[in-house]
Amino acid sequence: MGRAGIRTGALALVMAGAMLATGCGAGGSSDGNRAREGGGKADSAPMPAPDQPRGTEGAQKDDESREIAPEPDYLSTFALDVDTASYGYARRSLEEGRIPDPANVRPEEFVNSFRQDYERPDGDGFSVTVDGARTSDPDWSLLRVGLATRGSDEERRPPAALTFVVDISGSMSEPGRLDLVRDSLDLMTDRLRSDDRVAIVTFSDEAETVLEMTRIGGNEDRIHDVIDDLEPTDSTNVAAGVQEGYDTAVDGKVPGSTNRVVLLSDALANTGETDADAILERIEDARKEHGITLFGVGVGSDYGDQLMERLTNKGDGHTTYVSELAEAERVFCEDLPAHIELRARDAKAQVAFDPNTVKQFKLIGYENRKVADEDFRDDSVDGGEVGPGHTVTALYAVRLRDGGDLGHVATASVRWLDPDNRAPHEESARIEASALNRPLWGSDTDESLQVAAVAGYFADGLRTESGYRPCESEYTCTEGDEGTQPATPDGTLPGAPSLPQLRTQAHRLATSTGDSAVRDLANSLTQACRLLGLEAAPEKGDGPGEPEGEL
């Protein structure tokens, strides 16, 4: 494909390079709801695990049907995650008339696909916002922990040194795969700053560096020629591509530059090493010594979601998915630039629930991002890497004790390492039970909380309607954890509306917010209801109305 022949359909991807050059609005605004909702900056260090008897709190026979175990230490700890690929791929599956594989449905990635207007910090690191509302189940509330970093300052960002690892295997010949990648790289080359550098590695059955680390300024034609020559060939050796990519990135490392490896692939590994951990062992030294993170961009109707997710999680990076032009604009206008810089390394969150007020709680998603509670302040334990302008949201189902409507509910803390000197920092916020009094679907409740709730409940609904329950451990499943459980109401989250009810709420929110992303969410819910044979909520022409049942 020559440069003159770049298709009009790919022009949305021009924002990719433009964002790297201009920032493209990577920052965010705040609606100031933190104080109103009961969140606030703590005046002291985060609350430690409460002092209380272990293993007996919250154990009630009437809770057994919920399959939510009491938490003996009342702590919840996880590594931060800003991935969104699970939601993007699920949307494409639904559009093509397929229910997504429930094993690929990660609720946190559904929730984090939507912008949240949390308060932003002044420097590196995070702000912490905690709020919530009462669900339709009178015993349960939904609690939201929101973390945010400040936006990008494009004028002050260091030069970028980007190694693009491009899958040119036979499966990439499908429209919307290699052609999309190739056009994107062409357009990015024209938009990067002259002091930025790029390298290109290709892989099929073997890997090859087709462009060593090259300064943009004065070399545009040479870079374009290399991109134009990319053509699909044989099988998919992801391991060879990742290793060659890191070798090239290390060899071309420029002092003072931000070094990233960007993997563009359908992740359908079928040659060489196909296990994510084994692949990453090969580049362990480059990852840790040089701090080079891995950003994955997934493409294709058949997509190796779990491999890409494992690679980027263990590679201290993130992953997203592109299937259409609107998503491509978001990915290359917002997501990619946010991964060039870092605001925090090894970031972890810990929520300490007050056992005097809280009977039970359940974190929605983050199953494969769990961290041992005692490792929260162990800075040798991997966390998540977070860039500028990011928000991270965690939702909890929380059951308060009788008479606990006036007590302290939880303290949420985030710990991270400075991206430059690796000095540790923490920030915290508290929430009281009085902040959970308003109804979740009420007119006075923050609409961004309602959107997050719809996304989280949607992911849980896709799992439970398919009879799936994720394993408690990332590595092993007990007999009761196997993902073949029958779909029953007992498997749903407390207070969760049905998918048709969620559909109605999503269409209402799409109208009131005017947000195209929320409109896409509503359409995906409509498709899911139809594919699952569920009764659809009232159509748009019938008015927004209220979902069936009490919400």
Coordinates of C-alpha atoms in Angstrom, one line a residue:
M1 CA 0.0 0.0 0.0
G2 CA 1.5 3.4 -1.0
R3 CA 1.3 6.5 1.1
A4 CA -1.0 8.1 -1.4
G5 CA -3.4 5.3 -1.1
I6 CA -4.2 5.5 2.6
R7 CA -8.0 5.0 2.8
T8 CA -10.3 7.7 4.0
G9 CA -11.7 5.3 6.6
A10 CA -8.4 5.3 8.5
L11 CA -8.3 9.1 8.8
A12 CA -9.7 8.9 12.3
L13 CA -6.4 7.4 13.3
V14 CA -4.6 10.7 12.6
M15 CA -5.4 11.6 16.1
A16 CA -2.9 8.9 17.2
G17 CA 0.1 11.0 16.3
A18 CA -1.6 14.3 16.9
M19 CA -2.2 13.2 20.5
L20 CA 1.4 12.4 21.0
A21 CA 2.2 15.8 19.6
T22 CA -0.5 17.9 21.3
G23 CA -1.9 15.9 24.2
C24 CA -5.4 15.8 22.6
G25 CA -7.2 16.6 25.9
A26 CA -5.7 13.8 27.9
G27 CA -6.5 15.7 31.1
G28 CA -9.9 15.7 32.8
S29 CA -12.2 18.0 34.7
S30 CA -13.7 17.6 38.1
D31 CA -17.3 18.0 39.1
G32 CA -16.3 18.5 42.7
N33 CA -18.6 15.7 43.9
R34 CA -16.0 14.3 46.3
A35 CA -16.9 16.4 49.2
R36 CA -20.6 16.0 48.6
E37 CA -20.4 12.2 48.5
G38 CA -18.4 11.8 51.7
G39 CA -15.0 11.4 50.2
G40 CA -12.0 13.5 51.3
K41 CA -8.3 13.6 51.8
A42 CA -7.3 11.9 55.0
D43 CA -5.2 13.9 57.4
S44 CA -3.1 11.0 58.4
A45 CA -1.7 7.7 57.2
P46 CA -4.2 5.1 55.8
M47 CA -6.2 3.0 58.3
P48 CA -4.5 -0.3 59.0
A49 CA -6.6 -3.5 59.1
P50 CA -9.1 -3.1 61.9
D51 CA -8.3 -4.9 65.2
Q52 CA -11.1 -7.6 65.5
P53 CA -11.6 -11.3 65.8
R54 CA -10.7 -13.2 62.6
G55 CA -12.9 -15.6 60.7
T56 CA -16.2 -15.1 62.5
E57 CA -17.5 -11.6 61.5
G58 CA -20.3 -11.5 59.0
A59 CA -21.1 -15.2 58.9
Q60 CA -24.8 -15.5 58.6
K61 CA -26.9 -18.4 57.2
D62 CA -29.1 -16.0 55.3
D63 CA -26.0 -14.8 53.3
E64 CA -25.0 -18.2 52.0
S65 CA -27.2 -18.1 48.9
R66 CA -25.3 -15.0 47.8
E67 CA -22.0 -16.9 47.6
I68 CA -20.2 -13.9 49.0
A69 CA -18.0 -15.0 51.8
P70 CA -17.4 -12.9 54.9
E71 CA -14.0 -11.2 54.8
P72 CA -12.2 -12.1 58.0
D73 CA -9.6 -9.3 57.8
Y74 CA -11.9 -6.6 56.3
L75 CA -9.2 -5.6 53.8
S76 CA -9.3 -5.7 50.0
T77 CA -6.1 -5.2 48.1
F78 CA -5.5 -5.2 44.4
A79 CA -3.1 -3.8 41.7
L80 CA -4.4 -0.9 39.7
D81 CA -5.6 -1.7 36.1
V82 CA -6.6 0.6 33.4
D83 CA -7.2 -2.0 30.7
T84 CA -10.3 -1.8 28.5
A85 CA -9.8 -4.6 26.0
S86 CA -12.4 -6.9 27.5
Y87 CA -15.2 -4.4 27.0
G88 CA -14.1 -3.5 23.5
Y89 CA -13.9 -7.1 22.4
A90 CA -17.3 -7.9 24.1
R91 CA -18.9 -5.1 22.2
R92 CA -17.6 -6.4 18.9
S93 CA -18.8 -10.0 19.7
L94 CA -22.3 -8.7 20.5
E95 CA -22.4 -6.6 17.3
E96 CA -21.5 -9.8 15.3
G97 CA -24.3 -11.8 17.0
R98 CA -22.1 -13.7 19.5
I99 CA -22.3 -13.7 23.3
P100 CA -18.7 -13.1 24.5
D101 CA -16.8 -15.9 26.1
P102 CA -17.6 -15.3 29.8
A103 CA -14.0 -16.2 30.7
N104 CA -13.0 -13.0 28.7
V105 CA -15.4 -10.8 30.5
R106 CA -13.5 -8.7 33.1
P107 CA -15.9 -6.3 35.0
E108 CA -13.2 -3.8 35.9
E109 CA -12.4 -3.3 32.2
F110 CA -16.1 -2.6 31.5
V111 CA -16.2 -0.1 34.3
N112 CA -12.9 1.6 33.4
S113 CA -14.0 2.1 29.8
F114 CA -16.0 5.1 30.8
R115 CA -14.6 8.5 31.7
Q116 CA -15.1 9.6 35.3
D117 CA -14.8 13.3 36.4
Y118 CA -12.9 12.7 39.6
E119 CA -10.8 15.4 41.2
R120 CA -7.3 15.6 39.8
P121 CA -4.1 15.9 41.9
D122 CA -1.6 18.8 41.3
G123 CA 1.4 16.6 40.9
D124 CA 2.3 13.0 40.1
G125 CA 0.3 10.3 41.8
F126 CA -3.4 10.1 42.6
S127 CA -6.4 11.8 44.0
V128 CA -8.8 9.5 45.9
T129 CA -12.6 9.8 45.7
V130 CA -15.0 7.5 47.6
D131 CA -18.8 7.6 47.2
G132 CA -21.8 5.3 46.8
A133 CA -25.5 4.7 46.9
R134 CA -28.2 2.3 48.1
T135 CA -29.2 -0.5 45.7
S136 CA -32.6 -2.0 45.2
D137 CA -31.7 -4.6 47.8
P138 CA -32.3 -2.6 51.1
D139 CA -29.5 -4.5 52.8
W140 CA -26.8 -3.7 50.2
S141 CA -25.1 -0.6 48.8
L142 CA -22.8 0.0 45.9
L143 CA -19.5 1.8 46.9
R144 CA -17.2 3.4 44.3
V145 CA -13.5 4.0 44.9
G146 CA -12.2 6.4 42.2
L147 CA -8.5 7.2 41.6
A148 CA -7.2 9.8 39.1
T149 CA -4.0 11.2 37.8
R150 CA -3.4 14.7 36.4
G151 CA -3.4 15.1 32.7
S152 CA -0.5 15.3 30.2
D153 CA 1.6 18.4 29.7
E154 CA 2.6 17.9 26.1
E155 CA 5.1 20.8 26.0
R156 CA 7.0 19.3 28.9
R157 CA 6.9 15.7 28.0
P158 CA 10.3 14.0 27.2
P159 CA 11.0 12.7 23.7
A160 CA 9.4 9.3 23.1
A161 CA 11.3 6.2 21.9
L162 CA 8.6 3.8 20.7
T163 CA 9.3 0.2 19.5
F164 CA 6.3 -1.1 17.5
V165 CA 6.1 -4.8 17.4
V166 CA 3.8 -5.6 14.4
D167 CA 2.2 -9.0 13.9
I168 CA 2.5 -9.8 10.1
S169 CA 1.2 -13.4 10.4
G170 CA -1.3 -14.8 7.9
S171 CA -4.3 -14.2 10.2
M172 CA -3.5 -10.4 10.1
S173 CA -4.6 -10.4 6.4
E174 CA -8.2 -10.0 7.5
P175 CA -9.6 -6.5 6.8
G176 CA -9.3 -4.4 9.9
R177 CA -6.1 -5.9 11.1
L178 CA -2.7 -5.3 9.4
D179 CA -4.2 -2.7 7.0
L180 CA -5.5 -0.7 10.1
V181 CA -2.1 -1.1 11.8
R182 CA -0.2 0.0 8.7
D183 CA -2.3 3.1 8.1
S184 CA -2.0 4.0 11.8
L185 CA 1.7 3.9 11.7
D186 CA 1.9 5.9 8.5
L187 CA -0.3 8.6 10.0
M188 CA 1.6 8.6 13.4
T189 CA 4.9 9.1 11.6
D190 CA 3.5 12.4 10.1
R191 CA 2.4 13.6 13.6
L192 CA 5.1 12.6 16.0
R193 CA 7.5 15.3 17.1
S194 CA 10.8 15.6 15.2
D195 CA 12.8 14.6 18.3
D196 CA 10.7 11.4 18.9
R197 CA 12.1 8.1 17.7
V198 CA 10.5 4.9 16.4
A199 CA 11.7 1.4 15.7
I200 CA 9.7 -1.4 14.0
V201 CA 9.9 -5.1 14.6
T202 CA 7.8 -7.6 12.6
F203 CA 7.0 -11.2 13.5
S204 CA 5.3 -14.2 12.0
D205 CA 7.1 -17.5 12.5
E206 CA 10.2 -15.5 13.2
A207 CA 10.9 -11.9 14.3
E208 CA 13.0 -9.3 12.5
T209 CA 13.9 -5.7 13.2
V210 CA 13.0 -3.9 10.0
L211 CA 13.7 -0.4 11.3
E212 CA 16.2 0.3 14.1
M213 CA 15.5 3.1 16.5
T214 CA 15.3 6.1 14.2
R215 CA 14.8 9.8 14.8
I216 CA 11.6 11.1 13.1
G217 CA 13.1 14.4 12.0
G218 CA 14.7 14.0 8.5
N219 CA 13.8 10.3 8.2
E220 CA 10.0 10.4 7.5
D221 CA 10.3 9.0 3.9
R222 CA 12.5 6.1 5.1
I223 CA 10.1 5.2 7.9
H224 CA 7.1 5.4 5.5
D225 CA 8.8 3.0 3.1
V226 CA 9.3 0.4 5.8
I227 CA 5.6 0.7 6.9
D228 CA 4.4 0.4 3.3
D229 CA 6.3 -2.9 2.9
L230 CA 4.5 -4.6 5.8
E231 CA 2.6 -7.6 4.4
P232 CA 1.1 -10.7 6.0
T233 CA 3.1 -14.0 5.7
D234 CA 3.1 -17.1 7.9
S235 CA 2.3 -18.2 11.5
T236 CA 2.2 -16.3 14.8
N237 CA 5.2 -16.4 17.0
V238 CA 4.3 -13.8 19.6
A239 CA 7.2 -14.8 21.9
A240 CA 9.8 -14.1 19.2
G241 CA 8.2 -10.7 18.4
V242 CA 8.1 -9.6 22.1
Q243 CA 11.7 -10.7 22.7
E244 CA 13.0 -9.0 19.6
G245 CA 11.0 -5.9 20.4
Y246 CA 12.6 -5.6 23.8
D247 CA 16.0 -6.3 22.5
T248 CA 15.5 -3.5 19.9
A249 CA 14.1 -1.1 22.6
V250 CA 17.1 -1.7 24.9
D251 CA 19.7 -1.3 22.1
G252 CA 18.0 1.9 20.9
K253 CA 17.4 3.3 24.4
V254 CA 18.1 7.1 24.5
P255 CA 18.9 8.8 27.8
G256 CA 16.1 11.2 28.8
S257 CA 13.5 9.6 26.5
T258 CA 10.4 7.6 27.5
N259 CA 10.8 4.0 26.1
R260 CA 7.8 1.9 25.3
V261 CA 7.2 -1.3 23.5
V262 CA 3.8 -1.3 21.6
L263 CA 2.5 -4.7 20.5
L264 CA -0.1 -4.6 17.7
S265 CA -1.5 -8.1 17.1
D266 CA -4.5 -10.4 17.1
A267 CA -2.6 -12.4 19.8
L268 CA -3.4 -15.7 18.2
A269 CA -0.1 -17.3 19.1
N270 CA 0.4 -20.7 17.4
T271 CA 4.2 -21.0 17.0
G272 CA 7.0 -21.0 19.6
E273 CA 6.3 -20.3 23.2
T274 CA 2.6 -19.4 23.8
D275 CA 2.5 -19.1 27.6
A276 CA 2.5 -15.4 28.7
D277 CA 4.7 -16.0 31.8
A278 CA 7.2 -18.0 29.9
I279 CA 7.3 -15.3 27.2
L280 CA 7.9 -12.5 29.7
E281 CA 10.6 -14.4 31.5
R282 CA 12.8 -13.9 28.4
I283 CA 12.6 -10.1 28.8
E284 CA 12.5 -9.9 32.6
D285 CA 15.8 -8.0 32.9
A286 CA 14.9 -5.5 30.2
R287 CA 11.5 -4.9 31.9
K288 CA 12.9 -4.4 35.4
E289 CA 16.3 -2.8 34.7
H290 CA 15.3 -0.4 32.0
G291 CA 11.6 0.1 33.1
I292 CA 10.3 -0.5 29.6
T293 CA 6.6 -1.3 29.7
L294 CA 4.4 -3.1 27.2
F295 CA 1.3 -1.5 25.7
G296 CA -0.9 -3.9 23.7
V297 CA -3.3 -3.0 21.0
G298 CA -5.6 -5.9 20.0
V299 CA -7.3 -6.2 16.6
G300 CA -9.4 -8.8 14.7
S301 CA -12.7 -10.6 15.1
D302 CA -10.8 -13.6 16.4
Y303 CA -8.6 -12.2 19.2
G304 CA -6.4 -13.9 21.8
D305 CA -7.7 -11.7 24.6
Q306 CA -6.4 -13.7 27.5
L307 CA -2.9 -14.0 26.2
M308 CA -2.7 -10.2 25.5
E309 CA -4.1 -9.4 28.9
R310 CA -1.7 -11.6 30.7
L311 CA 1.3 -10.3 28.7
T312 CA 0.5 -6.7 29.4
N313 CA -0.4 -7.2 33.1
K314 CA 2.8 -9.1 33.8
G315 CA 4.7 -6.7 31.5
D316 CA 3.9 -3.7 33.6
G317 CA 1.6 -2.3 30.9
H318 CA -1.9 -2.1 29.6
T319 CA -4.1 -3.4 26.8
T320 CA -6.9 -2.1 24.7
Y321 CA -8.8 -3.3 21.6
V322 CA -9.8 -1.6 18.3
S323 CA -12.6 -2.8 16.0
E324 CA -13.9 0.3 14.4
L325 CA -13.0 3.9 13.6
A326 CA -14.6 5.5 16.6
E327 CA -12.7 3.2 19.0
A328 CA -9.5 3.8 17.0
E329 CA -9.9 7.5 17.5
R330 CA -10.3 7.1 21.2
V331 CA -7.4 4.6 21.4
F332 CA -4.9 6.7 19.5
C333 CA -6.2 10.1 20.6
E334 CA -6.5 9.3 24.3
D335 CA -5.1 6.0 25.4
L336 CA -1.8 5.7 23.6
P337 CA -0.5 9.1 24.6
A338 CA -1.5 8.4 28.2
H339 CA 0.8 5.3 28.1
I340 CA 3.8 7.2 26.8
E341 CA 4.4 9.0 30.1
L342 CA 4.0 7.5 33.6
R343 CA 2.5 9.2 36.7
A344 CA 3.0 6.2 39.0
R345 CA 4.8 2.8 39.1
D346 CA 3.6 -0.3 40.9
A347 CA 0.4 1.3 42.1
K348 CA -1.8 -0.7 44.5
A349 CA -5.1 0.1 46.2
Q350 CA -6.3 -1.2 49.6
V351 CA -9.7 -0.6 51.1
A352 CA -10.1 -1.1 54.8
F353 CA -13.7 -1.7 55.8
D354 CA -14.8 -1.0 59.3
P355 CA -16.1 -4.2 60.9
N356 CA -18.2 -2.3 63.4
T357 CA -20.3 -1.0 60.4
V358 CA -19.8 -3.4 57.6
K359 CA -21.0 -7.0 57.7
Q360 CA -20.0 -8.1 54.2
F361 CA -18.4 -6.8 51.0
K362 CA -17.5 -8.0 47.6
L363 CA -15.1 -6.4 45.0
I364 CA -16.6 -6.5 41.5
G365 CA -13.9 -7.8 39.2
Y366 CA -10.1 -7.5 39.6
E367 CA -9.9 -11.3 40.1
N368 CA -6.5 -11.5 38.4
R369 CA -5.2 -8.3 40.0
K370 CA -5.5 -9.4 43.6
V371 CA -2.6 -8.6 45.9
A372 CA -2.0 -10.2 49.4
D373 CA -3.1 -7.7 52.0
E374 CA 0.3 -7.8 53.7
D375 CA 2.0 -6.9 50.4
F376 CA 0.3 -3.5 50.1
R377 CA 3.4 -1.7 51.5
D378 CA 5.9 -4.2 50.1
D379 CA 7.3 -2.1 47.2
S380 CA 9.0 -5.1 45.7
V381 CA 5.6 -6.6 44.8
D382 CA 4.3 -5.6 41.3
G383 CA 1.4 -3.2 41.0
G384 CA 0.1 -1.3 38.0
E385 CA 1.7 1.4 35.9
V386 CA -0.6 4.4 35.4
G387 CA -0.2 7.3 33.0
P388 CA -1.4 10.9 32.8
G389 CA -5.1 11.6 32.7
H390 CA -6.2 8.1 33.8
T391 CA -9.0 7.2 36.1
V392 CA -9.3 3.8 37.9
T393 CA -12.6 2.8 39.4
A394 CA -13.4 -0.1 41.7
L395 CA -16.9 -1.0 42.7
Y396 CA -17.9 -2.9 45.8
A397 CA -21.1 -4.4 46.9
V398 CA -21.3 -3.6 50.7
R399 CA -23.7 -4.8 53.3
L400 CA -24.0 -2.7 56.5
R401 CA -24.7 -4.1 59.9
D402 CA -28.1 -3.3 61.6
G403 CA -27.8 0.1 63.1
G404 CA -24.6 0.8 61.1
D405 CA -26.2 3.6 59.0
L406 CA -24.3 6.3 61.0
G407 CA -20.8 4.7 61.2
H408 CA -17.6 4.8 59.3
V409 CA -17.7 2.5 56.3
A410 CA -14.2 2.4 54.8
T411 CA -10.9 4.1 54.2
A412 CA -9.5 3.7 50.7
S413 CA -5.8 4.1 50.1
V414 CA -3.5 4.0 47.1
R415 CA 0.2 3.5 47.2
W416 CA 2.6 4.0 44.4
L417 CA 6.3 4.6 43.5
D418 CA 7.5 7.9 41.9
P419 CA 8.1 7.1 38.2
D420 CA 11.5 8.7 38.3
N421 CA 13.1 8.0 41.7
R422 CA 10.8 5.2 42.9
A423 CA 10.1 6.9 46.2
P424 CA 6.9 5.5 47.8
H425 CA 3.8 7.7 48.3
E426 CA 0.3 7.1 49.7
E427 CA -3.0 9.0 49.5
S428 CA -6.3 8.1 51.3
A429 CA -10.0 9.0 51.6
R430 CA -12.8 8.0 54.0
I431 CA -16.5 7.4 53.5
E432 CA -19.2 7.4 56.1
A433 CA -22.5 5.4 56.1
S434 CA -24.5 8.6 55.7
A435 CA -23.0 9.0 52.1
L436 CA -24.7 5.8 51.1
N437 CA -28.2 6.8 51.9
R438 CA -29.4 8.0 48.4
P439 CA -30.9 5.5 46.0
L440 CA -28.5 4.3 43.2
W441 CA -31.0 5.1 40.4
G442 CA -32.4 8.3 42.0
S443 CA -32.3 11.7 40.3
D444 CA -29.9 13.0 43.0
T445 CA -27.2 10.4 42.4
D446 CA -24.2 11.2 40.3
E447 CA -24.8 10.0 36.8
S448 CA -21.2 8.9 36.4
L449 CA -21.7 6.5 39.3
Q450 CA -24.8 5.2 37.6
V451 CA -22.9 4.6 34.4
A452 CA -20.2 2.7 36.3
A453 CA -22.9 0.6 38.0
V454 CA -24.5 -0.3 34.6
A455 CA -21.1 -1.3 33.2
G456 CA -20.2 -3.4 36.2
Y457 CA -23.6 -5.1 36.5
F458 CA -23.6 -5.7 32.7
A459 CA -20.3 -7.6 32.9
D460 CA -21.6 -9.6 35.9
G461 CA -24.8 -10.3 34.0
L462 CA -22.9 -11.6 31.0
R463 CA -21.1 -14.0 33.2
T464 CA -24.0 -15.3 35.2
E465 CA -26.4 -15.6 32.3
S466 CA -23.8 -17.9 30.8
G467 CA -23.5 -19.9 34.0
Y468 CA -19.9 -18.8 34.6
R469 CA -18.2 -17.8 37.8
P470 CA -14.5 -16.8 37.8
C471 CA -12.0 -18.7 39.8
E472 CA -11.0 -17.2 43.1
S473 CA -7.3 -17.8 42.3
E474 CA -5.5 -16.6 39.1
Y475 CA -3.8 -19.9 38.9
T476 CA -6.0 -22.7 40.3
C477 CA -9.7 -23.5 40.5
T478 CA -11.4 -25.5 43.2
E479 CA -14.2 -27.8 42.2
G480 CA -16.7 -25.2 43.2
D481 CA -14.9 -22.5 41.1
E482 CA -15.2 -24.2 37.8
G483 CA -16.8 -22.0 35.2
T484 CA -19.7 -24.4 34.5
Q485 CA -22.2 -23.4 37.2
P486 CA -25.8 -23.2 36.2
A487 CA -27.2 -19.6 35.9
T488 CA -29.3 -18.8 38.9
P489 CA -30.3 -15.6 40.7
D490 CA -28.0 -16.7 43.5
G491 CA -25.0 -16.0 41.3
T492 CA -25.9 -12.4 40.7
L493 CA -24.6 -9.4 42.7
P494 CA -26.8 -8.2 45.5
G495 CA -29.1 -5.5 44.2
A496 CA -28.2 -6.1 40.6
P497 CA -30.9 -5.3 38.1
S498 CA -31.7 -7.7 35.2
L499 CA -30.1 -7.1 31.9
P500 CA -33.4 -5.7 30.4
Q501 CA -33.6 -3.3 33.4
L502 CA -30.0 -2.3 32.8
R503 CA -30.8 -1.7 29.2
T504 CA -33.5 0.8 30.1
Q505 CA -31.2 2.6 32.6
A506 CA -28.4 2.8 30.0
H507 CA -30.7 4.4 27.4
R508 CA -31.9 6.9 30.0
L509 CA -28.3 7.8 30.8
A510 CA -27.3 8.0 27.2
T511 CA -30.1 10.6 26.7
S512 CA -29.4 12.6 29.8
T513 CA -25.6 12.7 29.4
G514 CA -25.4 12.9 25.6
D515 CA -22.4 10.7 25.8
S516 CA -21.9 8.5 22.7
A517 CA -19.9 6.0 24.8
V518 CA -23.0 5.5 27.0
R519 CA -25.1 5.2 23.9
D520 CA -22.8 2.4 22.7
L521 CA -23.2 0.7 26.1
A522 CA -27.0 0.9 25.8
N523 CA -26.9 -0.7 22.3
S524 CA -24.6 -3.5 23.5
L525 CA -27.1 -4.2 26.3
T526 CA -29.9 -4.3 23.7
Q527 CA -28.0 -6.8 21.6
A528 CA -27.1 -9.0 24.7
C529 CA -30.8 -9.1 25.7
R530 CA -31.8 -10.3 22.3
L531 CA -29.1 -12.9 22.0
L532 CA -29.9 -14.3 25.4
G533 CA -33.6 -14.4 24.7
L534 CA -34.4 -12.1 27.5
E535 CA -37.4 -9.8 27.5
A536 CA -36.4 -6.4 26.2
A537 CA -37.0 -3.3 28.1
P538 CA -39.3 -0.7 26.5
E539 CA -38.0 0.6 23.2
K540 CA -36.7 4.2 22.9
G541 CA -40.0 5.3 21.3
D542 CA -41.9 4.3 24.4
G543 CA -40.0 6.8 26.5
P544 CA -37.2 6.1 29.0
G545 CA -39.6 4.9 31.7
E546 CA -38.4 2.9 34.7
P547 CA -37.1 -0.7 34.6
E548 CA -39.4 -3.5 35.8
G549 CA -39.4 -3.9 39.5
E550 CA -38.2 -1.5 42.2
L551 CA -34.9 0.2 41.6

